[in-house]
Amino acid sequence: MPDLLLAGAALGLWLLAYAACRVATRPVPPAALPATMDLGPEPPAVAGLLVNDGSTHAGTAGSTLLDLAAAGYYELRQPDADPHGTTIHLAGEHPDEGGLRPYERQVLARVRELAVDGVVPLTALTFRDDNESRTWNSRLRAAVVADARAAGLSQRRFGPTMMTALYLGALAVGVVCGLVAVHQTHLRWTFLVSLTVAAVLAGLVQRIGERATPAGSEATARWLGVRSWLRNHQQFAELPPSAVAIWDRYLAYGAALGVTRQASDVLDLGAGVRRNLWSTYHGGCRRIRVRYPRGRPWYGSGTPALFLQALLVVLAGTLVLIVAGPAGWYSLPGYVLLTGGAYLLIRTLVDRTRSVTITGRVLALHLRRAQDSPRVSHLVIDDGTADETTAWALPHEWGDRCRQGDVVTIAVRPWSRRVIAVSAHAPADPGPRPSAGPDSELTGPLVTDVFGEVRHVRAGPLPVSVEDVARFVGQPVRVERRPQRVDFRSELDDTTVLRAAWADGTAGRIAWRANARGVATPLPGIGDEAYASGNRVVMRVGDTTLVLTALGGGRMGAPHLPWLLSRCERDALTRT
């Protein structure tokens, strides 16, 4: 018994020291700066790492994918109102990759690997194998962490001195446990217990995560201000991935900061989409992180099944004590089983006597695999109180009482997380519908524009004439109208050769800010102000911003884009 007490005391002291280190180094988010639209120098993936308390999340890969599109490595095209139909079109001439970071090259390599003739559906980037997804995303996140550390923005949560002390402590605990095992069994090979214990404790230290440096805290406060500014624009959450053509890097940063619900739903480069869901319950748009319990035999079990589990554990412990005797090393498993059975029995009794009522929106209803449990499903509910939740176990007899999107009230048993009653209050929201008014009298289909709004196509004057575009590309073109956007398509091969997109008000100011910075070249004498950058030109007329982008075969005429921009009619732009 003294040997066991010695091993337990050593392990307990180490765990106390580990807990103290966690408390001393817990991430404390800085106070957010005032809402601002000024982007910092950090890439979207690093900005997301800082805002999420040093942990990477589902938006890391998606935000990098959007950032590469904003940089011109490929284009995102949405052929209809469904953003899930978005396709990626690789640039004909590969841009210089010398300045790309390792994780950006990794995302670009994934796109090129799956592309056929330079085109790949956006949804095809999702991994179909869980192990492949985990390996790929782990490598991506490790590269993001390394980039943040190299920039002096992030550091390991435990410093070198603290980690060394914990590693040495883990080794000491392992040695003590190994000596106790040898002393009790008189078998030398049981000293391997020390290696096992030391490895488990060292693993806890290794996976502790990141925390921001002082410079990282300053950057975090700034990015929290950017997130607040983006959240103030309700339509931003509904932007599709193709809106990167106008919003430029703002959309990428929105995905990294957890603001773009629509784009992030489509941009899934992992197999774990069930763990990151979006909710609009109680207003706003929030990403909800979902945990699915594993290794809990009591999860979702009813009271009879829990009592049976407790009885079997107690019987197993009793049999071990009868065979091994009440004293000695071999009796330890028996005492452990008896303690576990007693704990299970007490928790079952307490769980039986109390229930909790929760009201919220159903985010997901997943049928569990047969080998896990054929009797319950995973029910994910957002009650509006936190951005993290754990799935409830819904018996199949209650499965027809609710569906995704419903607002329901459920009665649950907290410990076993079993749902015992369901009542629905409101059916699933069928989504926005076009309201009657001026737009209802417009001709053309109902489509989603580059700003995420569902509208009818307006038949107004074009900001640039078809004749000028035909002269620009050297071939006849036809017009394909969309709200606040016009695609000029070649009549020879039906490919888009030029895209004209415009916006006014706040959206126009954002589009101007996004496109008239960096290496853009001023174009004097055009509109109120104009710039050129690569295959894109931008012009501001009053509060309206127009962007012309040469695509496909139209790229050959990119040097003549300033001439085409100069031909745009100011009156047509303001009346379109």
Short mmCIF file of N, CA and C in Angstrom, two decimals, residues 288-353:
data_model
loop_
_atom_site.label_atom_id
_atom_site.label_comp_id
_atom_site.label_asym_id
_atom_site.label_seq_id
_atom_site.Cartn_x
_atom_site.Cartn_y
_atom_site.Cartn_z
N ILE A 288 -20.56 27.64 -34.62
CA ILE A 288 -20.69 26.81 -33.42
C ILE A 288 -19.78 25.59 -33.58
N ARG A 289 -18.89 25.41 -32.61
CA ARG A 289 -18.03 24.23 -32.60
C ARG A 289 -18.72 23.12 -31.83
N VAL A 290 -18.81 21.97 -32.46
CA VAL A 290 -19.58 20.86 -31.91
C VAL A 290 -18.64 19.73 -31.49
N ARG A 291 -18.87 19.19 -30.29
CA ARG A 291 -18.14 18.03 -29.80
C ARG A 291 -19.08 16.83 -29.83
N TYR A 292 -18.54 15.70 -30.30
CA TYR A 292 -19.28 14.45 -30.31
C TYR A 292 -18.59 13.48 -29.33
N PRO A 293 -19.25 13.14 -28.24
CA PRO A 293 -18.60 12.32 -27.20
C PRO A 293 -18.11 10.99 -27.75
N ARG A 294 -16.91 10.62 -27.33
CA ARG A 294 -16.33 9.32 -27.68
C ARG A 294 -15.82 8.65 -26.41
N GLY A 295 -15.86 7.35 -26.43
CA GLY A 295 -15.32 6.60 -25.29
C GLY A 295 -16.14 6.74 -24.03
N ARG A 296 -17.40 7.13 -24.12
CA ARG A 296 -18.27 7.23 -22.95
C ARG A 296 -19.36 6.17 -23.07
N PRO A 297 -19.23 5.03 -22.41
CA PRO A 297 -20.23 3.98 -22.56
C PRO A 297 -21.60 4.39 -22.06
N TRP A 298 -21.66 5.41 -21.18
CA TRP A 298 -22.95 5.84 -20.65
C TRP A 298 -23.64 6.86 -21.55
N TYR A 299 -22.96 7.35 -22.59
CA TYR A 299 -23.54 8.40 -23.44
C TYR A 299 -24.78 7.87 -24.17
N GLY A 300 -25.90 8.53 -23.96
CA GLY A 300 -27.13 8.18 -24.65
C GLY A 300 -27.86 6.97 -24.10
N SER A 301 -27.34 6.35 -23.04
CA SER A 301 -27.97 5.15 -22.49
C SER A 301 -29.12 5.52 -21.57
N GLY A 302 -30.15 4.68 -21.56
CA GLY A 302 -31.26 4.87 -20.65
C GLY A 302 -30.91 4.36 -19.26
N THR A 303 -31.79 4.63 -18.31
CA THR A 303 -31.53 4.24 -16.92
C THR A 303 -31.34 2.73 -16.77
N PRO A 304 -32.19 1.85 -17.34
CA PRO A 304 -31.96 0.41 -17.19
C PRO A 304 -30.59 -0.03 -17.71
N ALA A 305 -30.19 0.50 -18.85
CA ALA A 305 -28.90 0.12 -19.41
C ALA A 305 -27.75 0.60 -18.53
N LEU A 306 -27.88 1.79 -17.92
CA LEU A 306 -26.83 2.30 -17.04
C LEU A 306 -26.71 1.46 -15.77
N PHE A 307 -27.86 1.07 -15.21
CA PHE A 307 -27.82 0.20 -14.03
C PHE A 307 -27.16 -1.14 -14.36
N LEU A 308 -27.45 -1.67 -15.53
CA LEU A 308 -26.85 -2.94 -15.94
C LEU A 308 -25.34 -2.79 -16.10
N GLN A 309 -24.90 -1.65 -16.70
CA GLN A 309 -23.46 -1.41 -16.83
C GLN A 309 -22.79 -1.36 -15.46
N ALA A 310 -23.41 -0.65 -14.51
CA ALA A 310 -22.83 -0.53 -13.18
C ALA A 310 -22.75 -1.89 -12.50
N LEU A 311 -23.79 -2.69 -12.64
CA LEU A 311 -23.81 -4.02 -12.03
C LEU A 311 -22.71 -4.91 -12.60
N LEU A 312 -22.54 -4.88 -13.91
CA LEU A 312 -21.51 -5.71 -14.54
C LEU A 312 -20.11 -5.29 -14.09
N VAL A 313 -19.87 -3.99 -13.97
CA VAL A 313 -18.55 -3.52 -13.53
C VAL A 313 -18.28 -3.95 -12.09
N VAL A 314 -19.28 -3.84 -11.23
CA VAL A 314 -19.10 -4.26 -9.83
C VAL A 314 -18.84 -5.76 -9.75
N LEU A 315 -19.58 -6.56 -10.52
CA LEU A 315 -19.36 -8.01 -10.53
C LEU A 315 -17.96 -8.35 -11.01
N ALA A 316 -17.49 -7.64 -12.04
CA ALA A 316 -16.14 -7.89 -12.55
C ALA A 316 -15.09 -7.57 -11.48
N GLY A 317 -15.26 -6.49 -10.76
CA GLY A 317 -14.32 -6.14 -9.71
C GLY A 317 -14.33 -7.16 -8.59
N THR A 318 -15.52 -7.64 -8.24
CA THR A 318 -15.62 -8.64 -7.18
C THR A 318 -14.91 -9.93 -7.58
N LEU A 319 -15.09 -10.37 -8.82
CA LEU A 319 -14.42 -11.58 -9.28
C LEU A 319 -12.90 -11.43 -9.24
N VAL A 320 -12.40 -10.25 -9.62
CA VAL A 320 -10.95 -10.03 -9.58
C VAL A 320 -10.44 -10.14 -8.15
N LEU A 321 -11.15 -9.56 -7.19
CA LEU A 321 -10.71 -9.63 -5.79
C LEU A 321 -10.77 -11.05 -5.25
N ILE A 322 -11.78 -11.82 -5.68
CA ILE A 322 -11.88 -13.21 -5.22
C ILE A 322 -10.69 -14.03 -5.72
N VAL A 323 -10.32 -13.80 -6.99
CA VAL A 323 -9.23 -14.57 -7.58
C VAL A 323 -7.87 -14.09 -7.07
N ALA A 324 -7.63 -12.76 -7.02
CA ALA A 324 -6.32 -12.21 -6.67
C ALA A 324 -6.14 -12.02 -5.17
N GLY A 325 -7.23 -12.02 -4.41
CA GLY A 325 -7.10 -11.76 -2.99
C GLY A 325 -7.27 -10.28 -2.69
N PRO A 326 -7.57 -9.94 -1.43
CA PRO A 326 -7.82 -8.54 -1.08
C PRO A 326 -6.58 -7.67 -0.97
N ALA A 327 -5.39 -8.26 -0.98
CA ALA A 327 -4.15 -7.47 -0.83
C ALA A 327 -3.19 -7.83 -1.95
N GLY A 328 -2.23 -6.94 -2.17
CA GLY A 328 -1.22 -7.19 -3.19
C GLY A 328 -1.47 -6.38 -4.45
N TRP A 329 -0.46 -6.40 -5.34
CA TRP A 329 -0.49 -5.63 -6.58
C TRP A 329 -1.62 -6.08 -7.50
N TYR A 330 -1.87 -7.40 -7.52
CA TYR A 330 -2.86 -7.91 -8.47
C TYR A 330 -4.29 -7.56 -8.08
N SER A 331 -4.50 -7.10 -6.85
CA SER A 331 -5.84 -6.74 -6.42
C SER A 331 -6.24 -5.33 -6.86
N LEU A 332 -5.26 -4.56 -7.33
CA LEU A 332 -5.54 -3.16 -7.70
C LEU A 332 -6.62 -3.06 -8.77
N PRO A 333 -6.59 -3.86 -9.89
CA PRO A 333 -7.68 -3.75 -10.88
C PRO A 333 -9.05 -4.01 -10.28
N GLY A 334 -9.14 -4.92 -9.29
CA GLY A 334 -10.42 -5.18 -8.67
C GLY A 334 -10.96 -3.97 -7.94
N TYR A 335 -10.09 -3.28 -7.19
CA TYR A 335 -10.53 -2.08 -6.49
C TYR A 335 -10.90 -0.95 -7.48
N VAL A 336 -10.16 -0.87 -8.57
CA VAL A 336 -10.50 0.13 -9.59
C VAL A 336 -11.88 -0.14 -10.18
N LEU A 337 -12.17 -1.41 -10.48
CA LEU A 337 -13.47 -1.76 -11.04
C LEU A 337 -14.59 -1.50 -10.04
N LEU A 338 -14.36 -1.83 -8.78
CA LEU A 338 -15.39 -1.57 -7.77
C LEU A 338 -15.67 -0.08 -7.63
N THR A 339 -14.60 0.71 -7.63
CA THR A 339 -14.77 2.17 -7.54
C THR A 339 -15.52 2.71 -8.76
N GLY A 340 -15.14 2.23 -9.95
CA GLY A 340 -15.83 2.68 -11.16
C GLY A 340 -17.28 2.27 -11.17
N GLY A 341 -17.59 1.07 -10.73
CA GLY A 341 -18.98 0.64 -10.69
C GLY A 341 -19.81 1.46 -9.72
N ALA A 342 -19.21 1.75 -8.54
CA ALA A 342 -19.93 2.58 -7.57
C ALA A 342 -20.18 3.98 -8.12
N TYR A 343 -19.16 4.55 -8.79
CA TYR A 343 -19.32 5.88 -9.39
C TYR A 343 -20.43 5.86 -10.44
N LEU A 344 -20.43 4.83 -11.28
CA LEU A 344 -21.44 4.73 -12.33
C LEU A 344 -22.84 4.61 -11.74
N LEU A 345 -22.96 3.85 -10.66
CA LEU A 345 -24.26 3.67 -10.03
C LEU A 345 -24.76 4.99 -9.42
N ILE A 346 -23.88 5.71 -8.71
CA ILE A 346 -24.28 6.98 -8.09
C ILE A 346 -24.66 8.01 -9.14
N ARG A 347 -23.85 8.11 -10.20
CA ARG A 347 -24.17 9.09 -11.25
C ARG A 347 -25.48 8.75 -11.95
N THR A 348 -25.76 7.47 -12.12
CA THR A 348 -27.01 7.07 -12.74
C THR A 348 -28.21 7.48 -11.88
N LEU A 349 -28.09 7.28 -10.56
CA LEU A 349 -29.18 7.67 -9.66
C LEU A 349 -29.40 9.18 -9.68
N VAL A 350 -28.30 9.95 -9.65
CA VAL A 350 -28.42 11.41 -9.69
C VAL A 350 -29.00 11.86 -11.03
N ASP A 351 -28.54 11.25 -12.11
CA ASP A 351 -29.02 11.61 -13.44
C ASP A 351 -30.51 11.30 -13.59
N ARG A 352 -30.93 10.25 -12.94
CA ARG A 352 -32.33 9.85 -13.03
C ARG A 352 -33.24 10.84 -12.34
N THR A 353 -32.76 11.47 -11.28
CA THR A 353 -33.61 12.34 -10.46
C THR A 353 -33.65 13.78 -10.95
#
